[in-house]
Amino acid sequence: DGGITQSPKYLFRKEGQNVTLSCEQNLNHDAMYWYRQDPGQGLRLIYYSQIVNDFQKGDIAEGYSVSREKKESFPLTVTSAQKNPTAFYLCASSIPTGNTGELFFGEGSRLTVL
Amino acid sequence: AQKVTQAQTEISVVEKEDVTLDCVYETRDTTYYLFWYKQPPSGELVFLIRRNSFDEQNEISGRYSWNFQKSTSSFNFTITASQVVDSAVYFCALSERSSASKIIFGSGTRLSIRP
């Protein structure tokens, strides 16, 4: 079935450790996104990528890094520089000219820093 | 700068009541797109509707309807004869043509339908 797969679903991290969240899509979409969701704050855009080997910062990119080496994959690394990383992370993709198309979301990854 | 405001944090109604979720947006672009998404307890967001700035016609889909008014920068969502399965968090979102692919979400409204 076509869709977006995020892994892991739950992740625990000690302070000071980097962690990478996986996002894979088989929808042949060019654009991919990472959002962070905190209670009462809705979804905030971390990074997005319109094509392979290119990506742009969203509104809260500090402490995060991404790569887009393949069309299907858009991993997100939460670095130790992110001061409050505990959150629910959602990956999404859309067809080209993404601002006209709907977003397809994965089931999310919940990161907890111990 | 683009911004989406959903002033209603939580709404609770009894089943079969009608309920309206408000969405107010800010943008400097003349070409933009508005969206509504539903997030059930499972966590995965589901697309409900997309509207472009040149189409102010109201849309109806079953028990769902949307009222787009450029004069008040609003894109409100009404559920008629609500059902328990409608319980979810609903997000309004905005994308400006000039921002190319950048989609910004509101803070969401948690809707609870009581049996």
Coordinates of C-alpha atoms in Angstrom, one line a residue:
Chain A
D1 CA 0.0 0.0 0.0
G2 CA 1.2 3.5 -0.7
G3 CA 1.9 5.8 2.2
I4 CA 4.3 7.3 4.6
T5 CA 6.2 5.2 7.2
Q6 CA 7.7 6.8 10.2
S7 CA 9.9 4.9 12.6
P8 CA 10.3 4.4 15.4
K9 CA 6.9 5.1 16.8
Y10 CA 8.2 5.7 20.3
L11 CA 11.7 6.7 21.2
F12 CA 13.5 7.6 24.4
R13 CA 16.7 9.6 24.6
K14 CA 19.0 10.7 27.2
E15 CA 20.0 14.3 27.4
G16 CA 23.0 15.1 25.2
Q17 CA 22.3 12.4 22.7
N18 CA 21.4 12.9 19.0
V19 CA 18.6 10.8 17.6
T20 CA 17.4 10.3 14.1
L21 CA 13.8 9.8 13.1
S22 CA 13.1 8.0 9.9
C23 CA 10.5 9.0 7.2
E24 CA 10.0 7.0 4.1
Q25 CA 7.3 7.5 1.4
N26 CA 6.4 5.4 -1.7
L27 CA 3.9 7.9 -3.1
N28 CA 6.4 9.3 -5.6
H29 CA 5.9 12.8 -4.0
D30 CA 8.6 15.4 -4.5
A31 CA 7.9 17.5 -1.4
M32 CA 8.4 16.3 2.1
Y33 CA 8.0 17.9 5.5
W34 CA 8.7 17.6 9.2
Y35 CA 6.4 19.1 11.8
R36 CA 6.6 19.1 15.5
Q37 CA 3.4 18.9 17.6
D38 CA 3.2 20.1 21.2
P39 CA 0.0 20.2 23.3
G40 CA -1.9 23.4 22.6
Q41 CA 0.5 24.6 20.0
G42 CA -0.6 22.8 16.9
L43 CA 1.9 21.8 14.3
R44 CA 5.0 23.8 13.7
L45 CA 7.2 23.4 10.6
I46 CA 10.7 22.3 11.2
Y47 CA 12.1 21.6 7.7
Y48 CA 10.7 21.0 4.3
S49 CA 12.2 19.8 1.0
Q50 CA 10.7 20.3 -2.4
I51 CA 13.2 18.2 -4.4
V52 CA 16.1 15.8 -3.8
N53 CA 19.3 17.4 -2.4
D54 CA 17.4 20.6 -1.4
F55 CA 15.7 21.6 1.8
Q56 CA 14.6 24.8 3.6
K57 CA 14.3 25.7 7.2
G58 CA 10.8 26.1 8.7
D59 CA 9.8 28.2 11.7
I60 CA 11.6 26.1 14.3
A61 CA 14.7 24.6 12.6
E62 CA 17.2 25.3 15.4
G63 CA 18.5 22.1 17.0
Y64 CA 17.4 19.9 14.1
S65 CA 19.0 18.7 10.8
V66 CA 17.7 16.9 7.8
S67 CA 19.0 15.3 4.6
R68 CA 17.3 14.5 1.3
E69 CA 19.6 12.2 -0.6
K70 CA 16.7 10.1 -2.0
K71 CA 13.3 11.1 -3.1
E72 CA 11.7 8.5 -0.9
S73 CA 13.5 9.4 2.3
F74 CA 13.7 12.5 4.5
P75 CA 15.3 11.7 7.9
L76 CA 15.2 14.2 10.8
T77 CA 18.0 14.3 13.3
V78 CA 17.2 15.9 16.7
T79 CA 20.6 17.1 18.0
S80 CA 21.7 17.8 21.5
A81 CA 21.4 21.5 20.7
Q82 CA 17.6 21.2 20.7
K83 CA 16.7 22.4 24.2
N84 CA 13.2 20.9 24.5
P85 CA 13.0 17.9 22.2
T86 CA 10.2 16.0 23.9
A87 CA 7.4 16.1 21.4
F88 CA 5.3 14.3 18.7
Y89 CA 7.0 14.5 15.3
L90 CA 5.0 14.2 12.1
C91 CA 6.4 13.6 8.6
A92 CA 4.4 14.5 5.5
S93 CA 4.6 14.5 1.8
S94 CA 2.8 16.2 -1.1
I95 CA 2.8 16.2 -4.9
P96 CA 4.9 18.9 -6.7
T97 CA 3.8 22.4 -6.3
G98 CA 3.1 21.4 -2.8
N99 CA 1.2 24.5 -1.7
T100 CA -1.7 23.5 -3.9
G101 CA -1.8 19.9 -2.8
E102 CA -2.9 18.0 0.2
L103 CA -0.4 16.7 2.7
F104 CA -0.2 13.0 3.4
F105 CA 1.0 12.3 6.9
G106 CA 2.7 9.4 8.6
E107 CA 1.6 8.1 12.0
G108 CA 4.1 10.1 13.9
S109 CA 7.1 9.5 16.2
R110 CA 6.9 10.3 19.9
L111 CA 10.2 11.3 21.3
T112 CA 10.8 11.5 25.1
V113 CA 13.9 12.9 26.6
L114 CA 14.7 11.3 30.0
Chain B
A1 CA 3.9 36.8 7.1
Q2 CA 1.3 34.0 7.1
K3 CA -0.6 33.1 10.2
V4 CA -3.5 30.9 11.2
T5 CA -5.6 31.4 14.3
Q6 CA -8.0 28.9 15.8
A7 CA -9.3 30.7 18.9
Q8 CA -11.3 27.7 20.1
T9 CA -9.0 25.4 22.0
E10 CA -11.7 22.9 23.0
I11 CA -15.3 22.4 22.2
S12 CA -17.7 19.9 23.7
V13 CA -21.2 19.2 22.4
V14 CA -23.8 16.5 22.7
E15 CA -24.2 14.1 19.8
K16 CA -26.5 15.4 17.0
E17 CA -25.8 19.0 17.8
D18 CA -24.3 21.2 15.1
V19 CA -20.9 22.7 15.8
T20 CA -18.8 25.3 14.0
L21 CA -15.0 25.5 14.2
D22 CA -13.5 28.9 13.5
C23 CA -10.4 29.7 11.5
V24 CA -9.0 33.1 10.8
Y25 CA -6.0 33.6 8.6
E26 CA -3.5 36.3 7.8
T27 CA -1.6 36.6 4.5
R28 CA -0.2 39.3 2.2
D29 CA -0.5 37.1 -0.9
T30 CA -3.4 37.4 -3.3
T31 CA -3.0 33.7 -4.2
Y32 CA -3.2 31.3 -1.3
Y33 CA -4.6 27.9 -0.3
L34 CA -6.6 27.0 2.8
F35 CA -7.0 23.5 4.3
W36 CA -8.7 21.6 7.0
Y37 CA -7.2 18.4 8.6
K38 CA -8.6 16.0 11.1
Q39 CA -6.4 14.3 13.7
P40 CA -8.2 11.3 15.4
P41 CA -6.7 9.8 18.6
S42 CA -4.5 7.6 16.5
G43 CA -2.4 10.7 15.7
E44 CA -2.3 10.6 11.9
L45 CA -3.7 13.7 10.2
V46 CA -6.3 13.2 7.6
F47 CA -7.0 15.8 4.8
L48 CA -10.5 17.1 4.6
I49 CA -10.6 20.0 2.2
R50 CA -8.5 22.5 0.2
R51 CA -9.7 25.9 -1.0
N52 CA -7.9 28.4 -3.2
S53 CA -8.2 32.1 -2.7
F54 CA -10.1 32.6 -5.9
D55 CA -12.9 30.2 -5.0
E56 CA -15.2 31.6 -2.4
Q57 CA -18.0 29.2 -2.9
N58 CA -19.1 27.3 0.1
E59 CA -18.5 23.6 0.1
I60 CA -20.7 20.8 1.4
S61 CA -19.7 17.2 1.8
G62 CA -22.2 15.1 3.6
R63 CA -22.5 16.4 7.2
Y64 CA -19.4 18.7 6.7
S65 CA -19.6 22.2 5.3
W66 CA -17.1 25.0 4.9
N67 CA -17.7 28.8 4.8
F68 CA -14.9 30.8 3.1
Q69 CA -15.1 34.6 3.5
K70 CA -12.3 36.7 2.2
S71 CA -13.8 39.8 3.6
T72 CA -13.3 38.5 7.1
S73 CA -10.3 36.3 6.3
S74 CA -12.1 33.3 7.7
F75 CA -12.5 29.7 6.7
N76 CA -15.0 28.1 9.1
F77 CA -15.9 24.5 9.3
T78 CA -19.3 23.2 10.4
I79 CA -20.3 19.7 11.3
T80 CA -24.1 19.1 11.2
A81 CA -25.7 16.5 13.4
S82 CA -22.4 15.6 15.0
Q83 CA -21.5 12.0 15.9
V84 CA -19.1 10.5 18.4
V85 CA -16.8 9.5 15.6
D86 CA -16.3 13.2 14.8
S87 CA -14.3 13.6 18.1
A88 CA -10.8 14.6 17.1
V89 CA -8.5 17.6 16.9
Y90 CA -9.1 19.7 13.8
F91 CA -6.5 21.9 12.2
C92 CA -6.8 24.7 9.8
A93 CA -3.8 25.4 7.5
L94 CA -2.6 28.0 5.0
S95 CA -0.2 28.0 2.2
E96 CA 0.9 31.1 0.3
R97 CA 1.9 30.8 -3.4
S98 CA 4.9 33.0 -2.7
S99 CA 6.1 30.6 0.0
A100 CA 6.1 27.6 -2.4
S101 CA 5.4 24.4 -0.4
K102 CA 5.4 26.0 3.1
I103 CA 2.2 25.1 4.8
I104 CA 1.4 26.6 8.2
F105 CA -1.0 25.2 10.7
G106 CA -3.2 26.7 13.3
S107 CA -3.0 25.5 16.9
G108 CA -6.0 23.2 16.5
T109 CA -9.4 22.8 18.1
R110 CA -10.1 19.7 20.1
L111 CA -13.7 18.6 19.5
S112 CA -15.4 16.2 21.9
I113 CA -18.8 14.7 21.0
R114 CA -20.6 13.3 24.0
P115 CA -23.2 10.5 23.5

